[in-house]
Coordinates of C-alpha atoms in Angstrom, one line a residue:
M1 CA 47.5 -34.8 -7.8
N2 CA 47.3 -32.4 -4.8
R3 CA 45.2 -33.4 -1.9
P4 CA 42.0 -31.2 -1.6
R5 CA 42.1 -28.9 1.3
V6 CA 38.8 -28.5 3.2
L7 CA 37.9 -26.2 6.1
V8 CA 35.0 -27.7 8.0
T9 CA 32.8 -25.8 10.5
G10 CA 30.4 -27.8 12.8
A11 CA 32.8 -30.8 12.7
T12 CA 31.7 -32.0 16.1
G13 CA 28.0 -31.8 15.3
F14 CA 25.5 -34.4 14.2
V15 CA 26.2 -34.2 10.5
G16 CA 29.9 -33.2 10.9
G17 CA 30.6 -36.4 12.7
A18 CA 29.5 -38.4 9.7
V19 CA 31.2 -36.2 7.1
L20 CA 34.7 -36.1 8.6
P21 CA 35.5 -39.8 8.1
L22 CA 34.4 -39.6 4.5
L23 CA 36.7 -36.6 3.8
R24 CA 39.6 -38.4 5.3
S25 CA 38.8 -41.5 3.2
A26 CA 38.8 -39.3 0.1
G27 CA 42.3 -38.1 1.0
A28 CA 41.4 -34.6 1.9
H29 CA 43.5 -32.4 4.1
V30 CA 40.9 -31.4 6.7
R31 CA 41.1 -28.2 8.7
V32 CA 38.6 -28.0 11.5
L33 CA 37.3 -24.7 12.9
A34 CA 36.8 -25.4 16.6
H35 CA 34.7 -23.2 19.0
R36 CA 33.9 -24.2 22.6
R37 CA 33.8 -27.9 22.0
S38 CA 37.2 -29.6 22.4
V39 CA 38.5 -31.3 19.3
A40 CA 41.3 -33.9 19.4
P41 CA 44.0 -32.7 17.0
G42 CA 45.1 -36.2 16.2
S43 CA 41.7 -36.9 14.6
Y44 CA 42.2 -34.3 11.9
A45 CA 45.0 -32.8 9.8
E46 CA 44.5 -29.4 11.5
V47 CA 42.5 -27.7 14.2
V48 CA 42.1 -23.9 14.3
D49 CA 40.3 -21.9 16.9
G50 CA 37.6 -19.4 15.8
D51 CA 34.2 -18.0 16.6
L52 CA 31.8 -17.3 13.7
T53 CA 30.3 -14.4 15.7
D54 CA 33.7 -12.7 16.0
P55 CA 35.2 -12.0 12.6
A56 CA 38.6 -11.1 14.1
T57 CA 39.0 -14.7 15.2
L58 CA 38.5 -15.9 11.6
R59 CA 41.4 -14.1 10.1
G60 CA 43.6 -16.6 8.3
V61 CA 41.4 -19.7 8.8
C62 CA 40.7 -20.0 5.1
R63 CA 44.3 -19.5 4.0
D64 CA 45.4 -22.2 1.5
V65 CA 42.0 -23.8 1.5
D66 CA 40.2 -25.1 -1.6
T67 CA 36.8 -25.6 -0.1
V68 CA 34.8 -24.3 2.9
L69 CA 32.3 -26.9 4.1
H70 CA 30.0 -24.9 6.4
L71 CA 28.0 -27.2 8.6
A72 CA 27.7 -25.1 11.8
S73 CA 24.4 -23.5 12.8
Y74 CA 22.5 -22.6 15.9
I75 CA 19.1 -24.4 16.2
G76 CA 16.8 -22.9 18.8
K77 CA 14.3 -20.2 19.6
E78 CA 16.7 -17.4 20.6
E79 CA 16.3 -14.9 17.8
E80 CA 19.4 -12.9 18.7
R81 CA 21.5 -16.0 18.8
C82 CA 20.1 -17.3 15.5
V83 CA 21.0 -14.0 13.8
A84 CA 24.5 -13.9 15.4
V85 CA 25.4 -17.4 14.3
N86 CA 23.3 -18.3 11.3
V87 CA 23.3 -14.9 9.6
E88 CA 26.2 -12.8 10.7
G89 CA 28.4 -15.9 11.3
T90 CA 27.9 -17.1 7.8
R91 CA 28.5 -13.6 6.4
H92 CA 31.8 -13.4 8.3
L93 CA 32.9 -16.8 7.0
V94 CA 32.0 -16.1 3.4
E95 CA 33.9 -12.8 3.6
E96 CA 36.9 -14.5 5.0
A97 CA 36.7 -17.2 2.3
E98 CA 36.5 -14.6 -0.5
R99 CA 39.4 -12.7 1.1
A100 CA 41.5 -15.9 0.9
G101 CA 40.5 -16.8 -2.6
V102 CA 38.7 -20.0 -1.7
A103 CA 37.4 -21.6 -4.9
K104 CA 34.3 -23.4 -3.4
F105 CA 31.9 -22.8 -0.5
V106 CA 29.3 -25.4 0.4
Q107 CA 26.8 -24.8 3.1
L108 CA 24.4 -27.2 4.9
S109 CA 21.0 -25.5 5.4
T110 CA 17.5 -26.9 5.7
A111 CA 14.3 -27.4 3.7
A112 CA 12.4 -26.0 6.7
V113 CA 13.1 -22.6 5.1
Y114 CA 10.1 -23.3 2.8
G115 CA 7.7 -23.2 5.8
N116 CA 4.8 -25.3 6.9
G117 CA 3.5 -26.4 3.5
P118 CA 1.8 -28.4 2.2
L119 CA 4.8 -29.0 -0.2
R120 CA 4.6 -31.9 -2.6
E121 CA 7.2 -33.0 -5.1
L122 CA 8.9 -29.6 -4.7
R123 CA 11.9 -28.8 -6.9
E124 CA 14.4 -26.1 -6.3
G125 CA 12.9 -22.8 -7.2
G126 CA 9.4 -24.2 -7.2
V127 CA 8.1 -21.8 -4.5
E128 CA 9.4 -18.9 -2.5
P129 CA 10.6 -19.8 0.9
R130 CA 8.4 -18.8 3.8
P131 CA 10.2 -19.7 7.0
V132 CA 8.2 -19.7 10.2
S133 CA 10.8 -20.2 13.0
P134 CA 13.7 -18.1 14.2
T135 CA 16.1 -20.9 13.1
S136 CA 14.8 -21.3 9.6
R137 CA 14.4 -17.6 9.0
S138 CA 18.0 -17.0 10.0
R139 CA 19.3 -19.9 8.0
L140 CA 17.6 -18.6 4.9
R141 CA 19.1 -15.2 5.4
G142 CA 22.5 -16.8 5.9
E143 CA 22.1 -18.7 2.7
Q144 CA 22.0 -15.5 0.7
F145 CA 25.6 -14.7 1.4
V146 CA 26.7 -18.1 0.2
L147 CA 24.6 -17.9 -3.0
R148 CA 25.7 -14.4 -3.9
A149 CA 29.3 -15.6 -3.6
G150 CA 28.6 -18.4 -6.1
G151 CA 28.5 -21.2 -3.5
A152 CA 26.2 -24.2 -2.9
V153 CA 23.5 -24.7 -0.4
L154 CA 22.1 -28.1 0.5
R155 CA 18.6 -28.4 1.9
P156 CA 17.6 -31.7 3.5
Y157 CA 14.3 -31.8 5.4
L158 CA 14.3 -34.3 8.3
V159 CA 17.7 -35.9 9.0
Y160 CA 17.9 -38.9 11.2
G161 CA 20.6 -41.3 12.4
T162 CA 23.3 -41.6 15.1
G163 CA 23.6 -38.3 16.8
D164 CA 20.1 -37.1 16.1
R165 CA 18.8 -35.0 19.0
W166 CA 15.8 -33.5 17.2
V167 CA 13.9 -35.5 14.7
L168 CA 13.1 -38.9 16.2
P169 CA 13.1 -37.5 19.8
A170 CA 10.4 -35.1 18.5
L171 CA 8.5 -37.9 16.8
L172 CA 8.6 -39.9 20.1
R173 CA 6.9 -36.9 21.9
V174 CA 4.3 -36.8 19.2
V175 CA 3.3 -40.5 19.2
R176 CA 3.2 -40.5 23.0
A177 CA 0.7 -37.5 22.9
L178 CA -1.5 -38.7 20.1
R179 CA -3.7 -41.2 21.9
S180 CA -6.7 -40.8 19.6
G181 CA -4.8 -41.5 16.3
L182 CA -2.6 -40.0 13.7
P183 CA -3.8 -36.8 11.9
E184 CA -5.6 -37.5 8.6
R185 CA -4.7 -41.2 8.7
G186 CA -1.0 -40.4 8.8
A187 CA -1.1 -39.6 5.1
A188 CA 1.4 -36.7 5.1
M189 CA 4.4 -37.4 2.8
L190 CA 7.7 -36.6 4.3
S191 CA 11.3 -36.4 3.0
L192 CA 13.6 -38.1 5.5
T193 CA 17.4 -38.3 4.9
E194 CA 19.7 -40.7 6.7
V195 CA 22.7 -38.9 8.1
G196 CA 25.3 -41.1 6.3
D197 CA 23.7 -40.5 3.0
L198 CA 23.6 -36.7 3.6
A199 CA 27.3 -36.8 4.7
A200 CA 28.2 -38.7 1.5
S201 CA 26.6 -36.0 -0.7
L202 CA 28.3 -33.2 1.2
A203 CA 31.7 -34.9 1.1
H204 CA 31.4 -35.6 -2.6
M205 CA 30.5 -32.0 -3.3
A206 CA 33.3 -30.7 -1.2
V207 CA 36.0 -32.9 -2.7
S208 CA 35.0 -34.1 -6.1
T209 CA 32.5 -31.5 -7.6
P210 CA 34.1 -28.7 -9.7
P211 CA 33.5 -25.3 -8.2
R212 CA 31.5 -24.1 -11.3
R213 CA 29.0 -26.9 -10.7
A214 CA 28.8 -26.6 -6.9
A215 CA 26.6 -23.5 -7.1
G216 CA 23.0 -22.8 -6.2
V217 CA 20.4 -24.6 -4.1
F218 CA 20.2 -28.4 -3.9
H219 CA 17.6 -30.5 -2.2
A220 CA 19.2 -33.3 -0.3
C221 CA 16.5 -35.9 0.0
P222 CA 15.8 -39.5 -1.2
S223 CA 13.6 -39.8 -4.3
R224 CA 10.9 -41.7 -2.4
P225 CA 9.2 -39.9 0.5
V226 CA 7.5 -41.8 3.4
S227 CA 4.2 -41.2 4.9
L228 CA 3.8 -40.3 8.6
R229 CA 2.2 -43.6 9.1
E230 CA 5.1 -45.4 7.5
L231 CA 7.5 -43.5 9.8
V232 CA 5.5 -44.3 12.9
V233 CA 5.3 -48.0 11.9
G234 CA 9.1 -48.1 11.2
A235 CA 9.9 -46.4 14.4
H236 CA 7.7 -48.9 16.3
R237 CA 9.3 -51.9 14.5
H238 CA 13.0 -50.8 14.9
L239 CA 13.0 -48.6 17.9
G240 CA 10.1 -49.7 20.0
F241 CA 8.0 -46.5 19.6
T242 CA 4.3 -46.6 20.5
L243 CA 2.2 -47.8 17.6
V244 CA -0.5 -45.2 17.2
A245 CA -3.8 -46.7 16.0
G246 CA -6.9 -44.8 14.8
D247 CA -7.4 -41.6 12.9
Q248 CA -8.4 -38.1 13.8
S249 CA -8.6 -34.7 12.2
F250 CA -5.6 -32.4 12.0
E251 CA -7.1 -29.9 14.4
S252 CA -8.1 -32.6 16.8
A253 CA -4.6 -33.9 16.8
R254 CA -3.2 -30.4 17.3
G255 CA -5.4 -30.0 20.4
E256 CA -4.3 -33.3 21.8
L257 CA -0.6 -32.3 21.4
V258 CA -1.2 -29.0 23.2
R259 CA -3.0 -30.7 26.1
A260 CA -0.1 -33.0 26.4
G261 CA 2.3 -30.1 26.7
C262 CA 3.9 -30.5 23.3
D263 CA 4.8 -27.8 20.9
A264 CA 1.9 -27.6 18.3
H265 CA 4.5 -26.8 15.6
L266 CA 5.6 -30.5 15.7
L267 CA 2.3 -31.3 13.9
D268 CA 3.3 -28.9 11.1
L269 CA 6.6 -30.7 10.8
F270 CA 5.2 -34.3 10.7
G271 CA 1.6 -34.0 9.8
I272 CA 1.7 -31.9 6.6
D273 CA 3.3 -32.8 3.2
H274 CA 7.0 -31.9 3.0
W275 CA 8.2 -33.8 0.0
F276 CA 11.2 -32.5 -1.9
V277 CA 12.8 -33.7 -5.2
A278 CA 16.6 -33.9 -5.4
T279 CA 17.1 -34.5 -9.1
R280 CA 19.5 -31.5 -9.3
L281 CA 21.8 -33.0 -6.7
A282 CA 21.8 -36.4 -8.4
T283 CA 22.6 -34.7 -11.8
V284 CA 25.3 -32.3 -10.7
V285 CA 27.0 -34.2 -7.9
G286 CA 26.4 -37.6 -9.3
R287 CA 24.6 -38.9 -6.2
A288 CA 21.7 -38.0 -4.0
P289 CA 20.6 -39.7 -0.7
E290 CA 18.8 -42.9 -1.4
T291 CA 18.8 -45.0 1.8
G292 CA 15.3 -46.3 2.5
L293 CA 13.7 -45.7 5.9
S294 CA 13.7 -49.3 7.1
T295 CA 17.4 -49.7 6.2
G296 CA 18.3 -46.4 7.8
L297 CA 16.4 -47.1 11.0
A298 CA 17.9 -50.5 11.3
A299 CA 21.4 -49.2 10.9
H300 CA 21.0 -46.7 13.7
A301 CA 18.6 -48.7 16.0
A302 CA 21.2 -49.5 18.6
W303 CA 22.1 -45.9 19.1
Y304 CA 18.5 -44.7 19.3
R305 CA 17.5 -47.4 21.8
E306 CA 20.4 -46.5 24.0
Q307 CA 20.0 -42.7 23.8
L308 CA 16.3 -42.0 23.6
P309 CA 15.6 -42.5 27.3
L310 CA 18.3 -39.9 28.0
L311 CA 17.1 -37.2 25.5

């Protein structure tokens, strides 16, 4: 049996770092698209240089590849950069994959494309996406090129674990600011995905899922959501976060965040229901993320305790 040949973008990123060892363990021939960050060639089968924003540099990168695993994205508030990387960059890569006859294209996106919510027990196709940030708007637009080409798009919500520079650092800012209590008793239900679990789903889809089944949108979240209060208690127990006591209204909490100099949008992320159902991923791929919060936080506690003071 021939080894599956996989081109990976975003290999040096948060999720990419967890995916690559799994691809190697599965016997895949891994070709890494490198841009700016140095990549040690000995760590992978192949390293090729290329820039998603410059289609001329992508010529030939998909040659002799079975699957493109597109993990690269720009996360930030610069609209122009978001469009250049997440929209046009994805378009350029899809076009190059089609030119090379790649059988399967798998993209990592985000459930943030659905907007602020509330979203409860949401299945794929349950509502129209209504993204509110430059990042999520551009990632939704980029998805369309993948879907039109018959590829797969995986949408986790909040992803945590070793390498996380966004989710739990943001939660830390929130709990430090909310001195009067969590909004609405911390009852918001959230889908949190441990990075290793997400990586396993991506690797399985890239290597083992037939192309005809690796198509469409897939939520990539555990079956059981956690409440904001459960998340705060878990972060306190495993990572030493402040344990927020008391209760206040959503608007009161928003005002407290703003007075503390925090982005009020963080309350939309953590304080409103964002609960997604991943039945389709479990059915089609044969697995969906299932690591519980306590287990996941414990597994990554040492990294967080070392890194959070530096973030």
